[in-house]
PDB file of C-alpha atoms in Angstrom:
ATOM      1  CA  MET A1358     134.919 126.756  84.764  1.00 47.00           C
ATOM      2  CA  THR A1359     133.225 124.785  87.511  1.00 52.00           C
ATOM      3  CA  SER A1360     133.732 127.664  89.932  1.00 61.00           C
ATOM      4  CA  LEU A1361     132.135 130.103  87.465  1.00 56.00           C
ATOM      5  CA  PHE A1362     129.191 127.738  86.958  1.00 56.00           C
ATOM      6  CA  ASP A1363     128.726 127.393  90.724  1.00 57.00           C
ATOM      7  CA  SER A1364     128.768 131.184  91.128  1.00 60.00           C
ATOM      8  CA  LEU A1365     126.177 131.721  88.372  1.00 56.00           C
ATOM      9  CA  LEU A1366     124.000 128.981  89.816  1.00 56.00           C
ATOM     10  CA  ARG A1367     124.088 130.545  93.273  1.00 59.00           C
ATOM     11  CA  LEU A1368     123.253 134.026  91.923  1.00 58.00           C
ATOM     12  CA  SER A1369     120.325 132.656  89.912  1.00 68.00           C
ATOM     13  CA  ALA A1370     119.115 130.653  92.908  1.00 64.00           C
ATOM     14  CA  ALA A1371     119.270 133.714  95.173  1.00 64.00           C
ATOM     15  CA  ALA A1372     117.191 135.778  92.710  1.00 68.00           C
ATOM     16  CA  ALA A1373     114.638 132.994  92.274  1.00 73.00           C
ATOM     17  CA  GLU A1374     114.464 132.538  96.040  1.00 71.00           C
ATOM     18  CA  GLY A1375     113.266 136.120  96.468  1.00 72.00           C
ATOM     19  CA  GLY A1376     110.494 135.631  93.908  1.00 76.00           C
ATOM     20  CA  LEU A1377     109.393 132.365  95.480  1.00 74.00           C
ATOM     21  CA  GLY A1378     109.339 133.999  98.908  1.00 75.00           C
ATOM     22  CA  MET A1379     106.881 136.627  97.674  1.00 78.00           C
ATOM     23  CA  MET A1380     104.685 133.975  96.046  1.00 80.00           C
ATOM     24  CA  GLY A1381     104.787 131.857  99.185  1.00 75.00           C
ATOM     25  CA  SER A1382     103.754 134.774 101.387  1.00 79.00           C
ATOM     26  CA  SER A1383     100.815 135.549  99.079  1.00 81.00           C
ATOM     27  CA  LEU A1384      99.661 131.922  99.093  1.00 75.00           C
ATOM     28  CA  GLU A1385     100.037 131.723 102.865  1.00 78.00           C
ATOM     29  CA  LEU A1386      97.850 134.820 103.281  1.00 80.00           C
ATOM     30  CA  ALA A1387      95.232 133.425 100.877  1.00 79.00           C
ATOM     31  CA  GLY A1388      95.230 130.102 102.728  1.00 75.00           C
ATOM     32  CA  LYS A1389      94.937 131.797 106.101  1.00 76.00           C
ATOM     33  CA  THR A1390      91.975 133.857 104.862  1.00 80.00           C
ATOM     34  CA  THR A1391      90.260 130.755 103.453  1.00 78.00           C
ATOM     35  CA  ARG A1392      90.777 128.763 106.650  1.00 72.00           C
ATOM     36  CA  ARG A1393      89.486 131.635 108.752  1.00 74.00           C
ATOM     37  CA  THR A1394      86.404 131.903 106.535  1.00 75.00           C
ATOM     38  CA  PHE A1395      85.570 128.217 107.045  1.00 70.00           C
ATOM     39  CA  GLY A1396      86.670 128.162 110.685  1.00 69.00           C
ATOM     40  CA  HIS A1397      89.644 125.842 110.153  1.00 66.00           C
ATOM     41  CA  PRO A1398      92.682 127.536 111.738  1.00 65.00           C
ATOM     42  CA  ARG A1399      95.967 125.622 111.743  1.00 66.00           C
ATOM     43  CA  ARG A1400      96.566 123.788 114.983  1.00 63.00           C
ATOM     44  CA  LYS A1401      99.504 121.716 116.134  1.00 66.00           C
ATOM     45  CA  PRO A1402      98.535 118.024 116.417  1.00 61.00           C
ATOM     46  CA  ARG A1403      98.185 116.766 119.988  1.00 62.00           C
ATOM     47  CA  ARG A1404      99.092 113.156 119.161  1.00 62.00           C
ATOM     48  CA  ALA A1405     100.636 111.003 116.426  1.00 60.00           C
ATOM     49  CA  PRO A1406      98.440 111.042 113.280  1.00 60.00           C
ATOM     50  CA  VAL A1407      97.795 107.279 113.356  1.00 59.00           C
ATOM     51  CA  ASP A1408      94.157 107.755 112.224  1.00 61.00           C
ATOM     52  CA  GLY A1409      95.058 109.958 109.273  1.00 64.00           C
ATOM     53  CA  PRO A1410      95.600 113.715 108.852  1.00 69.00           C
ATOM     54  CA  GLY A1411      93.317 116.056 110.762  1.00 67.00           C
ATOM     55  CA  ASP A1412      93.323 118.916 108.259  1.00 75.00           C
ATOM     56  CA  VAL A1413      93.802 119.687 104.574  1.00 77.00           C
ATOM     57  CA  ASP A1414      97.471 120.684 104.971  1.00 78.00           C
ATOM     58  CA  GLY A1415      98.227 117.335 106.591  1.00 77.00           C
ATOM     59  CA  ALA A1416      96.204 115.477 103.969  1.00 78.00           C
ATOM     60  CA  ALA A1417      98.046 117.207 101.112  1.00 81.00           C
ATOM     61  CA  ALA A1418     101.433 116.437 102.704  1.00 80.00           C
ATOM     62  CA  GLU A1419     100.533 112.796 103.324  1.00 79.00           C
ATOM     63  CA  LEU A1420      99.217 112.375  99.777  1.00 81.00           C
ATOM     64  CA  ALA A1421     102.468 113.790  98.376  1.00 81.00           C
ATOM     65  CA  ASN A1422     104.451 111.477 100.633  1.00 79.00           C
ATOM     66  CA  ARG A1423     102.469 108.363  99.695  1.00 79.00           C
ATOM     67  CA  LEU A1424     102.629 109.120  95.963  1.00 80.00           C
ATOM     68  CA  LEU A1425     106.393 109.694  96.202  1.00 79.00           C
ATOM     69  CA  ARG A1426     106.850 106.342  97.927  1.00 76.00           C
ATOM     70  CA  ALA A1427     104.620 104.646  95.348  1.00 76.00           C
ATOM     71  CA  ALA A1428     106.836 106.067  92.598  1.00 77.00           C
ATOM     72  CA  GLN A1429     109.984 104.924  94.428  1.00 73.00           C
ATOM     73  CA  HIS A1430     108.603 101.379  94.811  1.00 72.00           C
ATOM     74  CA  ALA A1431     107.121 101.047  91.333  1.00 71.00           C
ATOM     75  CA  GLU A1432     108.030  97.903  89.410  1.00 70.00           C
ATOM     76  CA  ILE A1433     108.603  98.077  85.656  1.00 69.00           C
ATOM     77  CA  SER A1434     106.239  95.229  84.841  1.00 66.00           C
ATOM     78  CA  PRO A1435     102.526  94.622  84.064  1.00 64.00           C
ATOM     79  CA  SER A1436     101.895  93.612  87.685  1.00 63.00           C
ATOM     80  CA  GLY A1437     103.788  96.715  88.802  1.00 63.00           C
ATOM     81  CA  VAL A1438     101.398  98.991  86.906  1.00 70.00           C
ATOM     82  CA  GLY A1439      98.423  97.391  88.665  1.00 71.00           C
ATOM     83  CA  GLU A1440     100.118  97.706  92.044  1.00 71.00           C
ATOM     84  CA  ALA A1441     100.996 101.364  91.413  1.00 70.00           C
ATOM     85  CA  SER A1442      97.352 102.068  90.486  1.00 77.00           C
ATOM     86  CA  ARG A1443      96.121 100.412  93.673  1.00 77.00           C
ATOM     87  CA  GLU A1444      98.639 102.351  95.756  1.00 74.00           C
ATOM     88  CA  THR A1445      97.502 105.625  94.174  1.00 77.00           C
ATOM     89  CA  VAL A1446      93.857 104.914  95.051  1.00 78.00           C
ATOM     90  CA  GLN A1447      94.871 103.860  98.580  1.00 75.00           C
ATOM     91  CA  ALA A1448      96.969 107.020  98.961  1.00 74.00           C
ATOM     92  CA  ILE A1449      93.963 109.213  98.163  1.00 75.00           C
ATOM     93  CA  ASP A1450      91.681 107.180 100.431  1.00 75.00           C
ATOM     94  CA  LYS A1451      94.051 107.148 103.420  1.00 74.00           C
ATOM     95  CA  SER A1452      95.112 110.769 103.069  1.00 74.00           C
ATOM     96  CA  PHE A1453      91.648 112.311 102.870  1.00 75.00           C
ATOM     97  CA  ARG A1454      89.825 110.970 105.892  1.00 71.00           C
ATOM     98  CA  LEU A1455      88.641 114.381 106.974  1.00 69.00           C
ATOM     99  CA  ARG A1456      86.059 114.650 109.728  1.00 67.00           C
ATOM    100  CA  GLY A1457      83.026 116.877 109.258  1.00 67.00           C
ATOM    101  CA  ALA A1458      81.003 118.009 106.240  1.00 70.00           C
ATOM    102  CA  ASP A1459      82.496 121.500 106.519  1.00 68.00           C
ATOM    103  CA  ARG A1460      85.971 120.061 105.831  1.00 70.00           C
ATOM    104  CA  TRP A1461      84.772 118.529 102.580  1.00 71.00           C
ATOM    105  CA  LEU A1462      82.920 121.665 101.523  1.00 73.00           C
ATOM    106  CA  ALA A1463      86.076 123.719 101.981  1.00 74.00           C
ATOM    107  CA  LEU A1464      88.305 121.151 100.247  1.00 75.00           C
ATOM    108  CA  PRO A1465      88.009 122.522  96.656  1.00 77.00           C
ATOM    109  CA  LEU A1466      89.357 125.875  97.875  1.00 78.00           C
ATOM    110  CA  GLU A1467      91.768 124.788 100.585  1.00 81.00           C
ATOM    111  CA  LEU A1468      93.469 121.895  98.755  1.00 79.00           C
ATOM    112  CA  PRO A1469      94.847 123.836  95.721  1.00 82.00           C
ATOM    113  CA  LEU A1470      96.175 126.563  98.024  1.00 82.00           C
ATOM    114  CA  SER A1471      97.741 124.013 100.360  1.00 82.00           C
ATOM    115  CA  MET A1472      99.384 122.086  97.497  1.00 82.00           C
ATOM    116  CA  ALA A1473     100.678 125.292  95.893  1.00 84.00           C
ATOM    117  CA  GLU A1474     102.107 126.577  99.173  1.00 82.00           C
ATOM    118  CA  MET A1475     103.781 123.222  99.848  1.00 80.00           C
ATOM    119  CA  GLY A1476     105.286 123.251  96.343  1.00 82.00           C
ATOM    120  CA  ILE A1477     106.644 126.770  96.839  1.00 83.00           C
ATOM    121  CA  ARG A1478     108.214 125.867 100.194  1.00 82.00           C
ATOM    122  CA  LEU A1479     109.841 122.766  98.712  1.00 78.00           C
ATOM    123  CA  ALA A1480     111.189 124.833  95.807  1.00 80.00           C
ATOM    124  CA  GLU A1481     112.609 127.367  98.283  1.00 79.00           C
ATOM    125  CA  ARG A1482     114.405 124.596 100.165  1.00 78.00           C
ATOM    126  CA  GLY A1483     115.736 123.245  96.888  1.00 76.00           C
ATOM    127  CA  LEU A1484     117.126 126.643  95.927  1.00 76.00           C
ATOM    128  CA  ILE A1485     118.758 127.082  99.311  1.00 76.00           C
ATOM    129  CA  THR A1486     120.307 123.645  98.850  1.00 75.00           C
ATOM    130  CA  THR A1487     121.872 124.638  95.509  1.00 72.00           C
ATOM    131  CA  GLN A1488     123.602 127.505  97.321  1.00 73.00           C
ATOM    132  CA  ALA A1489     124.867 125.355 100.186  1.00 77.00           C
ATOM    133  CA  VAL A1490     125.898 122.108  98.465  1.00 78.00           C
ATOM    134  CA  PRO A1491     128.610 121.793  95.755  1.00 79.00           C
ATOM    135  CA  THR A1492     127.106 120.931  92.366  1.00 76.00           C
ATOM    136  CA  SER A1493     129.200 117.745  92.218  1.00 81.00           C
ATOM    137  CA  GLN A1494     127.382 116.448  95.323  1.00 83.00           C
ATOM    138  CA  LEU A1495     123.937 117.874  94.577  1.00 78.00           C
ATOM    139  CA  GLY A1496     122.465 114.716  93.023  1.00 82.00           C
ATOM    140  CA  GLU A1497     123.550 112.512  95.913  1.00 86.00           C
ATOM    141  CA  PHE A1498     122.297 115.050  98.455  1.00 84.00           C
ATOM    142  CA  LEU A1499     118.879 115.344  96.769  1.00 81.00           C
ATOM    143  CA  ASP A1500     118.543 111.540  96.680  1.00 82.00           C
ATOM    144  CA  PHE A1501     119.228 111.451 100.412  1.00 84.00           C
ATOM    145  CA  MET A1502     116.740 114.240 101.155  1.00 80.00           C
ATOM    146  CA  THR A1503     114.042 112.607  99.002  1.00 80.00           C
ATOM    147  CA  GLU A1504     114.421 109.371 100.931  1.00 82.00           C
ATOM    148  CA  LEU A1505     114.402 111.239 104.236  1.00 81.00           C
ATOM    149  CA  PHE A1506     111.229 113.152 103.294  1.00 78.00           C
ATOM    150  CA  SER A1507     109.415 110.016 102.169  1.00 79.00           C
ATOM    151  CA  ASP A1508     110.525 108.097 105.291  1.00 82.00           C
ATOM    152  CA  LEU A1509     109.466 110.631 107.917  1.00 76.00           C
ATOM    153  CA  ASP A1510     105.712 110.200 107.594  1.00 71.00           C
ATOM    154  CA  VAL A1511     105.964 106.403 107.512  1.00 77.00           C
ATOM    155  CA  TYR A1512     107.749 106.217 110.843  1.00 77.00           C
ATOM    156  CA  PHE A1513     106.019 109.156 112.538  1.00 74.00           C
ATOM    157  CA  SER A1514     102.580 107.694 111.709  1.00 70.00           C
ATOM    158  CA  LEU A1515     103.679 104.183 112.731  1.00 75.00           C
ATOM    159  CA  ARG A1516     103.300 102.628 109.250  1.00 78.00           C
ATOM    160  CA  TYR A1517     106.605 100.755 109.339  1.00 82.00           C
ATOM    161  CA  ARG A1518     104.916  97.326 109.602  1.00 88.00           C
ATOM    162  CA  GLU A1519     103.047  98.143 106.392  1.00 84.00           C
ATOM    163  CA  GLU A1520     106.377  99.033 104.773  1.00 85.00           C
ATOM    164  CA  ILE A1521     108.063  95.803 105.873  1.00 91.00           C
ATOM    165  CA  ASP A1522     105.093  93.719 104.662  1.00 90.00           C
ATOM    166  CA  ARG A1523     105.209  95.458 101.277  1.00 84.00           C
ATOM    167  CA  TRP A1524     108.830  94.463 100.663  1.00 88.00           C
ATOM    168  CA  ARG A1525     108.352  90.952 102.103  1.00 91.00           C
ATOM    169  CA  GLU A1526     105.496  90.377  99.667  1.00 88.00           C
ATOM    170  CA  ARG A1527     107.597  91.572  96.734  1.00 86.00           C
ATOM    171  CA  VAL A1528     110.486  89.301  97.752  1.00 88.00           C
ATOM    172  CA  ARG A1529     108.051  86.385  98.113  1.00 89.00           C
ATOM    173  CA  ARG A1530     106.747  86.978  94.573  1.00 84.00           C
ATOM    174  CA  ARG A1531     110.205  87.544  93.089  1.00 84.00           C
ATOM    175  CA  PRO A1532     112.925  85.880  95.225  1.00 83.00           C
ATOM    176  CA  GLY A1533     115.617  86.934  92.763  1.00 82.00           C
ATOM    177  CA  ASP A1534     114.732  90.645  92.897  1.00 83.00           C
ATOM    178  CA  ALA A1535     117.943  92.018  94.416  1.00 86.00           C
ATOM    179  CA  ARG A1536     116.608  95.560  94.766  1.00 85.00           C
ATOM    180  CA  ALA A1537     113.508  94.403  96.665  1.00 86.00           C
ATOM    181  CA  ARG A1538     115.612  92.316  99.056  1.00 89.00           C
ATOM    182  CA  LEU A1539     118.029  95.210  99.546  1.00 89.00           C
ATOM    183  CA  GLU A1540     115.140  97.586 100.348  1.00 88.00           C
ATOM    184  CA  LEU A1541     113.640  95.034 102.741  1.00 91.00           C
ATOM    185  CA  GLY A1542     116.981  94.835 104.542  1.00 92.00           C
ATOM    186  CA  ARG A1543     117.338  98.614 104.674  1.00 90.00           C
ATOM    187  CA  THR A1544     113.780  98.980 106.012  1.00 91.00           C
ATOM    188  CA  LEU A1545     114.513  96.442 108.754  1.00 93.00           C
ATOM    189  CA  VAL A1546     117.658  98.411 109.650  1.00 93.00           C
ATOM    190  CA  LYS A1547     115.593 101.603 109.986  1.00 90.00           C
ATOM    191  CA  CYS A1548     113.273  99.731 112.379  1.00 90.00           C
ATOM    192  CA  GLY A1549     116.194  98.516 114.492  1.00 91.00           C
ATOM    193  CA  LEU A1550     115.645  94.866 113.477  1.00 92.00           C
ATOM    194  CA  TYR A1551     119.324  94.328 112.780  1.00 94.00           C
ATOM    195  CA  ARG A1552     119.521  90.524 112.945  1.00 94.00           C
ATOM    196  CA  GLU A1553     116.642  90.135 110.471  1.00 93.00           C
ATOM    197  CA  ALA A1554     118.167  92.860 108.301  1.00 93.00           C
ATOM    198  CA  ALA A1555     121.541  91.082 108.218  1.00 93.00           C
ATOM    199  CA  ASP A1556     119.840  87.838 107.160  1.00 92.00           C
ATOM    200  CA  GLU A1557     118.025  89.560 104.287  1.00 90.00           C
ATOM    201  CA  LEU A1558     121.025  91.590 103.116  1.00 89.00           C
ATOM    202  CA  ALA A1559     123.197  88.462 103.105  1.00 90.00           C
ATOM    203  CA  ARG A1560     120.735  86.920 100.645  1.00 87.00           C
ATOM    204  CA  VAL A1561     121.044  89.676  98.035  1.00 84.00           C
ATOM    205  CA  ALA A1562     122.001  87.854  94.823  1.00 73.00           C
ATOM    206  CA  PRO A1563     125.820  87.455  94.699  1.00 76.00           C
ATOM    207  CA  GLY A1564     125.889  88.314  90.991  1.00 74.00           C
ATOM    208  CA  SER A1565     123.967  91.559  91.467  1.00 72.00           C
ATOM    209  CA  SER A1566     125.663  94.945  91.225  1.00 76.00           C
ATOM    210  CA  LEU A1567     123.783  95.848  94.427  1.00 73.00           C
ATOM    211  CA  ARG A1568     125.710  93.186  96.348  1.00 69.00           C
TER     212      ARG A1568
END
């Protein structure tokens, strides 16, 4: 039964992939035409984007990344709602630091196309994944890829200190929050700060299921 389900899933994914490919090509052409009209061709960045994205595509990607991380970090509490709101406003502010009036004039046209194209490409990757990964491991694989996607921009744009400070502040406010301490330890591991990470991970509440 599982084998039959896997086969049907792969056939459906292959058919949907073809449709998404056509939609993606159309959006890419529309975006290219719009950028050419406003004189904003895509260019490879010459340095790390430490001062924010240089174009609408980068801004859309960074906004998606920041909002995903905000959702991952959200606390289920009154203070958590306020923090999530602040992070959303900060995400918009830090993502859209475009230079030049012409960038802002083109934004209402370029942004929807960029977001739609990014969504199509992500959907295509998801469909390819369903054909390559057994359904029993799909959830775990998608969790891993979501974390990888949300991590890349943080470390490429040198925002890891901001990430460490975020978790330190949460642990300071709620010393018994096992998840926050675990995430602080994992973030320190990703930064190569292994001794500090070991100290934090050792302090995860012994009675917690995360221990």
